[in-house]
XYZ file of C-alpha atoms in Angstrom:
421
model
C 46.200 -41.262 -11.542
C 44.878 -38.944 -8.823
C 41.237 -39.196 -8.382
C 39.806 -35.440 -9.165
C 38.607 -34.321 -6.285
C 39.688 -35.911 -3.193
C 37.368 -37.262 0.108
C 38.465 -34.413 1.799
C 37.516 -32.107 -0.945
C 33.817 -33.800 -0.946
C 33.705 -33.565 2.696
C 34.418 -29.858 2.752
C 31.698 -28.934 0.097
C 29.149 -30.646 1.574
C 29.918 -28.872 5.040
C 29.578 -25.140 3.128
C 26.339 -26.435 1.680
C 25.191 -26.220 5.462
C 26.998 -23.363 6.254
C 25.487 -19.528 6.240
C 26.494 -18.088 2.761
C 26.861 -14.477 5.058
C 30.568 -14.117 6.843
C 33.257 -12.692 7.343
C 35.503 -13.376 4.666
C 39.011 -13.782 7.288
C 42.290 -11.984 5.645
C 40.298 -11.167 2.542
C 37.627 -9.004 3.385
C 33.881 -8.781 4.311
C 30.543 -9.376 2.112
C 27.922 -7.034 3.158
C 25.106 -8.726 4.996
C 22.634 -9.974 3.252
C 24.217 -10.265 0.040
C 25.303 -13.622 -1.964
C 29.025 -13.727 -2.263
C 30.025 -12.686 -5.895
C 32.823 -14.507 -7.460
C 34.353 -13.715 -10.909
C 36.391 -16.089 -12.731
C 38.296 -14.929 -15.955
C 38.918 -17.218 -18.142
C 37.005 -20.677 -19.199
C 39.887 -23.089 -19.506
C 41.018 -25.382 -17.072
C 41.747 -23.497 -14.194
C 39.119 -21.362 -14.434
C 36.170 -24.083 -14.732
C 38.367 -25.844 -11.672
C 37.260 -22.831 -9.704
C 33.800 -22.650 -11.397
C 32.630 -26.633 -10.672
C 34.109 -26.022 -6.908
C 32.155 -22.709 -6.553
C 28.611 -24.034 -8.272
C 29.148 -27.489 -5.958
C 28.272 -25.504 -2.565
C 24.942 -22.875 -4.423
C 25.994 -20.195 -2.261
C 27.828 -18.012 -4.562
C 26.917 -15.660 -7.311
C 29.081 -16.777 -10.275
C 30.456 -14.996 -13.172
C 32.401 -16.526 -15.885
C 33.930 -14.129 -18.278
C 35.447 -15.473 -21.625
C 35.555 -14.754 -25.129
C 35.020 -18.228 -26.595
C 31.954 -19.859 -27.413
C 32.956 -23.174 -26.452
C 36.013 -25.034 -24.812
C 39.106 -26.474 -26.816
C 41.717 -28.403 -25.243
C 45.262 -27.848 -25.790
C 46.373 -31.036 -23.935
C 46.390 -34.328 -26.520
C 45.264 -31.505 -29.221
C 48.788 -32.610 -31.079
C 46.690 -35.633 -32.645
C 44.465 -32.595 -34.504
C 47.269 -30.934 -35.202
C 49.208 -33.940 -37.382
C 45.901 -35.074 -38.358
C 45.163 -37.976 -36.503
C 42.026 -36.817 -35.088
C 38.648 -34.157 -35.904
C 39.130 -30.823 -33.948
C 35.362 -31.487 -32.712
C 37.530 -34.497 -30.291
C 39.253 -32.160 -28.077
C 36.277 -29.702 -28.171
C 32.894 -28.789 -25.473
C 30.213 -26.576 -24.897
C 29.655 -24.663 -22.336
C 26.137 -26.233 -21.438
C 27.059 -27.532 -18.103
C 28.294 -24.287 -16.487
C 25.129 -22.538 -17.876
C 23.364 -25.771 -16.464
C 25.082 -24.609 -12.946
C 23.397 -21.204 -12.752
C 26.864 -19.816 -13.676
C 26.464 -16.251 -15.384
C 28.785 -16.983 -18.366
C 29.573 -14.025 -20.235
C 31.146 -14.009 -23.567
C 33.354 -11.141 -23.380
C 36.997 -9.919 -22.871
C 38.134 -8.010 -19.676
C 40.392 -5.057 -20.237
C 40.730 -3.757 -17.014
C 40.585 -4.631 -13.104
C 39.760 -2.124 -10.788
C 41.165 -3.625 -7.531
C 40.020 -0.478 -5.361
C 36.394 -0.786 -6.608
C 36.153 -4.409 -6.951
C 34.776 -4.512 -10.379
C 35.867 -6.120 -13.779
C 35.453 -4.096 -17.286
C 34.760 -5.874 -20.447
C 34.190 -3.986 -23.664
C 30.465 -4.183 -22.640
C 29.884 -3.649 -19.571
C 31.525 -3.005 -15.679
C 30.982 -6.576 -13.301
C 31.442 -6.248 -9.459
C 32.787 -9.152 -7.286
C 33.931 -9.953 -3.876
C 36.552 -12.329 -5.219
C 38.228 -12.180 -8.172
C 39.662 -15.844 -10.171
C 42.071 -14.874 -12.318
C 42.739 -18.359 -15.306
C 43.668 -16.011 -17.972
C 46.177 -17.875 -19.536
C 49.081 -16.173 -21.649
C 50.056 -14.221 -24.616
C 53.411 -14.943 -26.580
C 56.689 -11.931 -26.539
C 56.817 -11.396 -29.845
C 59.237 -9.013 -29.325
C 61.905 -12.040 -28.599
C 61.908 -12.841 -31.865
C 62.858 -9.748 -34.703
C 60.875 -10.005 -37.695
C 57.994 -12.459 -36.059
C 55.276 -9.653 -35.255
C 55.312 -8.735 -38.896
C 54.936 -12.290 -40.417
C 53.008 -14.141 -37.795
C 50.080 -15.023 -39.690
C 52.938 -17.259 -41.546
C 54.617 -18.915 -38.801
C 51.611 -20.041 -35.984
C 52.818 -20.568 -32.412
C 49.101 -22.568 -31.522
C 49.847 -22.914 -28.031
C 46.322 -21.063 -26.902
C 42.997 -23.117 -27.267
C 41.221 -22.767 -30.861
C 44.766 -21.592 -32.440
C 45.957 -25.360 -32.991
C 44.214 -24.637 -36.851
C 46.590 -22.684 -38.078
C 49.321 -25.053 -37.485
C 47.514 -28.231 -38.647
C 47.171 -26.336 -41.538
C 50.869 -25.423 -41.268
C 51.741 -29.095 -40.858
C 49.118 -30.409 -43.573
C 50.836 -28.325 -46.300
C 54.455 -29.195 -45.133
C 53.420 -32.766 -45.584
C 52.152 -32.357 -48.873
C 54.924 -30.170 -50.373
C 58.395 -31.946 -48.538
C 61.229 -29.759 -47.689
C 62.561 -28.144 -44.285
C 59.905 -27.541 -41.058
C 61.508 -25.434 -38.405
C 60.093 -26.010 -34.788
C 61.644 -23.746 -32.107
C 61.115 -24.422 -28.193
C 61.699 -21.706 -25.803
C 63.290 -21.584 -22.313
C 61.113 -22.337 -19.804
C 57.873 -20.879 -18.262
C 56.296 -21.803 -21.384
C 52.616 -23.921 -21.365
C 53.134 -27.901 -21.858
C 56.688 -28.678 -21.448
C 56.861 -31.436 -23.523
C 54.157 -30.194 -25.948
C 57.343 -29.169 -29.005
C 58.966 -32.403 -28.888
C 55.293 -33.789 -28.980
C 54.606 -31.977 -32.418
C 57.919 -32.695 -34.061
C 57.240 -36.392 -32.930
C 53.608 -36.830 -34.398
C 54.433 -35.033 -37.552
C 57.498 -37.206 -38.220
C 55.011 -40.534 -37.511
C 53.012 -38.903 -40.240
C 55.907 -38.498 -42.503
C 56.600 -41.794 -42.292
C 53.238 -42.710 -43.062
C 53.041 -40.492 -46.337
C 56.370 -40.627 -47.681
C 57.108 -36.860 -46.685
C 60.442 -35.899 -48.520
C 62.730 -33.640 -45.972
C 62.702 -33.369 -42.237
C 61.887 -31.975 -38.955
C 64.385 -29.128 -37.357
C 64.076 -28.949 -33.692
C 65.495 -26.051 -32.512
C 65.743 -26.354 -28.572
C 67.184 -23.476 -26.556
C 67.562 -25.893 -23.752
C 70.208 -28.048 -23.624
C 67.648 -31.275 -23.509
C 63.905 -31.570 -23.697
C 62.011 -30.263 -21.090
C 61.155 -31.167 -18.142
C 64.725 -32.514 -17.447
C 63.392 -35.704 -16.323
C 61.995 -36.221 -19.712
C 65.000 -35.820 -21.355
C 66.685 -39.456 -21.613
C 63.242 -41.468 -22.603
C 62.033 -38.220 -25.358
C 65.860 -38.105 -26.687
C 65.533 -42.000 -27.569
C 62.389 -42.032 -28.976
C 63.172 -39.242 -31.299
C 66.383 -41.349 -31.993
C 64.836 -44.706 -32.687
C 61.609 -43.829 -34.325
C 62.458 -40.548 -36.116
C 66.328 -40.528 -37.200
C 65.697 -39.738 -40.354
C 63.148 -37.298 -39.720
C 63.926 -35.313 -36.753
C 67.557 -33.426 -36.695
C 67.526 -31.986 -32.852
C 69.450 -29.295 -32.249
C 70.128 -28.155 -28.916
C 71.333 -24.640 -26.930
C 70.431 -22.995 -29.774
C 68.960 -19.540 -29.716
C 66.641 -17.761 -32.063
C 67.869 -14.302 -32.960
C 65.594 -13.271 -36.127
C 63.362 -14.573 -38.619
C 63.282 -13.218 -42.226
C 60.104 -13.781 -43.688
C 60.653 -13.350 -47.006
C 63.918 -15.622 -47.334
C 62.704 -18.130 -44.777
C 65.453 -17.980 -42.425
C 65.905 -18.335 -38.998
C 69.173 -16.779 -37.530
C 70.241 -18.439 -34.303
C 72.844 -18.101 -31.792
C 74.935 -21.191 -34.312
C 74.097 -19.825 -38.025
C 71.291 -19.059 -40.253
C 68.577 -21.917 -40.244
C 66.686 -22.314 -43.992
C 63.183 -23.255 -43.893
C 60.248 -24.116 -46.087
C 57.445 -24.358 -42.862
C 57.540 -23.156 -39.247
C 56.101 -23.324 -36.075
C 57.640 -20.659 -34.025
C 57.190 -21.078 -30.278
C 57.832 -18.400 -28.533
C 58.536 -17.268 -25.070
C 55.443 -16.811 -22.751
C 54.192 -14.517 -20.249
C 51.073 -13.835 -18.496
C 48.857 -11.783 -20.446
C 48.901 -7.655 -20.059
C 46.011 -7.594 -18.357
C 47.879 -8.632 -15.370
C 50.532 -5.756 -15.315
C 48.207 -3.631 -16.178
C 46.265 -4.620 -12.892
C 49.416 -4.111 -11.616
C 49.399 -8.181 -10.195
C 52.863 -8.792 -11.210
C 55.760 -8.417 -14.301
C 56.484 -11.232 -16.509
C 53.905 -13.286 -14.516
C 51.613 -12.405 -11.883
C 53.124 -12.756 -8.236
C 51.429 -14.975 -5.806
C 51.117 -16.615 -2.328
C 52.007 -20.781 -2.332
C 49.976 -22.599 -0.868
C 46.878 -20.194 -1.582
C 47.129 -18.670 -4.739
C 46.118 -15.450 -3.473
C 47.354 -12.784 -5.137
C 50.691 -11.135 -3.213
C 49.139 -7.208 -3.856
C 45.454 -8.234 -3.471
C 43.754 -10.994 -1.160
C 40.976 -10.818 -2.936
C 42.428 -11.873 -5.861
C 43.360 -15.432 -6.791
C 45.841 -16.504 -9.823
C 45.728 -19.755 -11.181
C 47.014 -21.393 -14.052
C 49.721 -20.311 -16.590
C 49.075 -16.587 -15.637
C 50.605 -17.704 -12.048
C 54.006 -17.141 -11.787
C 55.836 -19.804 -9.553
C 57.902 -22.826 -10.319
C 54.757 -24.992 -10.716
C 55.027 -26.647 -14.179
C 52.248 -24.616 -16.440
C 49.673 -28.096 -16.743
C 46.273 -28.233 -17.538
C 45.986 -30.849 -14.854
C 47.726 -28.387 -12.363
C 45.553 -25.680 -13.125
C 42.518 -27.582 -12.703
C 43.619 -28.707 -9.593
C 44.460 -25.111 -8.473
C 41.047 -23.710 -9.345
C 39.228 -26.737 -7.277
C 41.633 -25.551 -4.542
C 40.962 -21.369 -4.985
C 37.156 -22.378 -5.142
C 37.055 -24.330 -2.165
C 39.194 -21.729 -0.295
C 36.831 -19.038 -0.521
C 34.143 -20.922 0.443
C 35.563 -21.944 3.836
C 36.301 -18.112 3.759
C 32.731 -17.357 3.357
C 31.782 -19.850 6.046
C 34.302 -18.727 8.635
C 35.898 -22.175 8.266
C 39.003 -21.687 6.482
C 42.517 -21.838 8.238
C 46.147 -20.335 7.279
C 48.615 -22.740 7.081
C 51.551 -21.576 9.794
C 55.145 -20.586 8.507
C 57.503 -23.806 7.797
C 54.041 -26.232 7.789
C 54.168 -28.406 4.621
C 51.309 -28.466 2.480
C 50.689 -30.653 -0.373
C 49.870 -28.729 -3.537
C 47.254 -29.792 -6.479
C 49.173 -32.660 -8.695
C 49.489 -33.660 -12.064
C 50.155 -35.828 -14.769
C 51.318 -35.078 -17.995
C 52.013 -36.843 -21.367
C 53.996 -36.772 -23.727
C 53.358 -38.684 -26.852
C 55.560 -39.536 -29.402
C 53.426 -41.101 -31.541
C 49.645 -42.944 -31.802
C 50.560 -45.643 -30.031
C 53.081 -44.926 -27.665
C 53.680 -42.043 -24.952
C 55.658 -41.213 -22.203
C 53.999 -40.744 -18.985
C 54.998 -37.781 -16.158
C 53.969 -37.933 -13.129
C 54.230 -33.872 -10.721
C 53.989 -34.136 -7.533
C 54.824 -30.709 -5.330
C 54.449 -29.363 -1.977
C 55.353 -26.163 0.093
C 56.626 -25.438 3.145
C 55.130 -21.522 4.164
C 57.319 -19.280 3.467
C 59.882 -21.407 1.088
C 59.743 -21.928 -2.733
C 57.790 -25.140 -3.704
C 59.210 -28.613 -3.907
C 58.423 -30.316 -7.220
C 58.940 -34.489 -7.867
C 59.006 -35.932 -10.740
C 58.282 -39.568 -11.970
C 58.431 -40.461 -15.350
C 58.622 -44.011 -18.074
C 61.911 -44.985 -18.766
C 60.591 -45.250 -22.008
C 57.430 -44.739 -24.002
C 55.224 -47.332 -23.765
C 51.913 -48.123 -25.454
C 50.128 -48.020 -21.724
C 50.761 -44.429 -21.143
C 49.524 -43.845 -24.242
C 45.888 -45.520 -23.544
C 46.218 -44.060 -20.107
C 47.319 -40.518 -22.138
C 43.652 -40.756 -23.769
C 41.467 -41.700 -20.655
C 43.202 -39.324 -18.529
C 41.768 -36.531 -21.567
C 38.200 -37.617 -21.048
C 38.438 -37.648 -17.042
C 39.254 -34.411 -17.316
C 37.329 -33.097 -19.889
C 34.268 -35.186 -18.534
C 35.351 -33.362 -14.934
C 35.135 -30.069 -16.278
C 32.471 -30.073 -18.486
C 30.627 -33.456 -18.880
């Protein structure tokens, strides 16, 4: 795996640490003199604390994290909560090293960006900045889905930290009681690719293990698991560990669900359930049109993540809204890159990339697991040329193997150690 935080990313931090905290700030405005740079980052996950560790590395920035949580859940490897392999409190942090930083952490919501004025509002209070770090993850379109906005309580979609409860509790009860659990995936942008065959996966290991009566329903509106290239090695592991457990159904879309009968109505018949976890489709959240930053997802600049209406703003994560798969890991990445970025700004030391010059953009590796012991390791690699749409590789196991699935779990504390350890 990619170390976090390359030599040339040390090398540049320790240069701003030298450097006059008082600049120009190049193609995204000016800092009055005299004044410590203010930077606010929305959102405490992983592409905002990417930005925040970068920023609080160099002491010459004013810091502001704004998020509602108390503490920091992770939704990558969080599947072993959910099928109850492993305490919530594993996958959960405190905050103690960013307030350890000098970070100004505030526990609060924003509803509104005023772009003109350079200032955040939260429910409490109105916060100024010079940049703005935008990790604010997504909210789900309920309105995909007929009948899901009234009954969602029932039928969890636990793809935002601290939600994963609701559908371990979903799955605990299912694997009590027996009978038919409905998982649907979505068409892609959604967080975690491989995150729904993951769950069906985990819970069918845990079938096994209890003697669950009934089975798994995968309903995929792709026509294989996503990404493609995890298609062939996910497809046989479902096959050969969980035949009896998993039926996968593919191209298959959700039209309604009816609570009270417990049926899903798809695109090839009416679906009868006893449990579901209803995935839906993603988008940023509306904060984002509401700033008037983009649509579906906010539009931004590759390789900088500047924001295409405002260069003082800066979009990582799943808010962002380019072909970049929506990782932790790539978020992460992303914020180290944002945070570094505006400190060269600050310092004067930070250079545009021409048109048609290739630039290598934050990697990633992903898992997915398909049961305790054995995973199936993917490997992003992506770059851009300026001007074109990113190029994305992918290298993945032909199969799952019990080595990704060690590497699956030291890979989580790296990165949890990286962000908040």
């Amino acid at each position: 795996m990619e170390d976090i935080g390359s030599i040339k990313r040390r090398t540049l931090l320790k240069g701003m640490a030298a450097a006059t905290a008082v600049s120009v700030m190049g193609c995204a405005g000016q800092v009055a003199t005299g004044s410590r740079p203010r930077v606010v980052v929305v959102g405490g996950g992983w592409g905002g604390l990417g930005a925040v560790r970068a920023l609080a590395a160099s002491g010459q920035v004013d810091i502001t994290l704004i998020e509602p949580n108390d503490g920091f859940m992770s939704c990558p490897l969080s599947i072993l909560y959910i099928a109850g392999f492993a305490p919530a409190s594993d996958f959960q942090r405190s905050y103690g090293v960013v307030d350890a930083l000098g970070v100004r952490r505030v526990k609060d919501r924003v509803l509104d960006i005023d772009r003109a004025g350079r200032t955040v509002q939260t429910a409490t209070q109105s916060i100024p900045y010079d940049f703005l770090v935008l990790s604010t993850g997504l909210e789900y379109m309920e309105e995909a889905l007929p009948g899901y906005a009234a009954a969602r309580d029932q039928f969890p979609v636990g793809f935002r930290a601290f939600e994963q409860s609701a559908v371990q509790r979903q799955a605990a009860t299912f694997l009590e009681q027996g009978g038919n659990f409905v998982i649907t995936v979505p068409k892609p942008p959604y967080r975690c690719p491989p995150a729904p065959y993951e769950r069906a996966c985990l819970i069918a290991q845990r079938m096994k293990e209890k003697g669950t009566k009934g089975k798994i329903i995968l309903v995929d509106a792709n026509k294989h698991p996503m990404p493609p290239p995890l298609a062939k090695p996910m497809l046989a592991a479902m096959k050969e560990m969980y035949g009896a457990q998993i039926e996968y159904i593919s191209e298959v879309d959700p039209k309604s669900i009816d609570a009270g009968r417990k049926v899903l109505a798809t695109s090839k018949g009416d679906i009868p359930f006893t449990h579901a976890n209803i995935i839906l489709p993603m988008r940023a959240p509306g904060l984002i049109r509401k700033a008037g930053l983009g649509e579906r997802f906010a539009a931004i600049e590759l390789p900088t993540f500047q924001s295409k209406k405002d260069k003082n703003v800066f979009v990582v994560g799943d808010a962002q809204g380019t072909p970049l798969p929506k990782s932790g890991h790539i978020a992460f990445g992303a914020g180290q890159q944002v945070g570094e970025q505006i400190l060269a700004t600050i310092a004067g030391k930070y250079k545009e990339a021409g048109l048609g010059d290739e630039v290598t953009l934050p990697a990633a590796i992903c898992w997915g697991k398909v049961s305790t012991s054995l995973a199936i390791m993917i490997n992003v690699n992506a770059s851009v040329a300026v001007g074109d749409p990113p190029k994305i590789k992918y290298q993945v196991d032909p199969a799952a193997n019990a080595a990704s699935s060690k590497g699956a779990m030291d890979w989580g504390r790296n990165m949890w150690n990286a962000m908040l350890g």
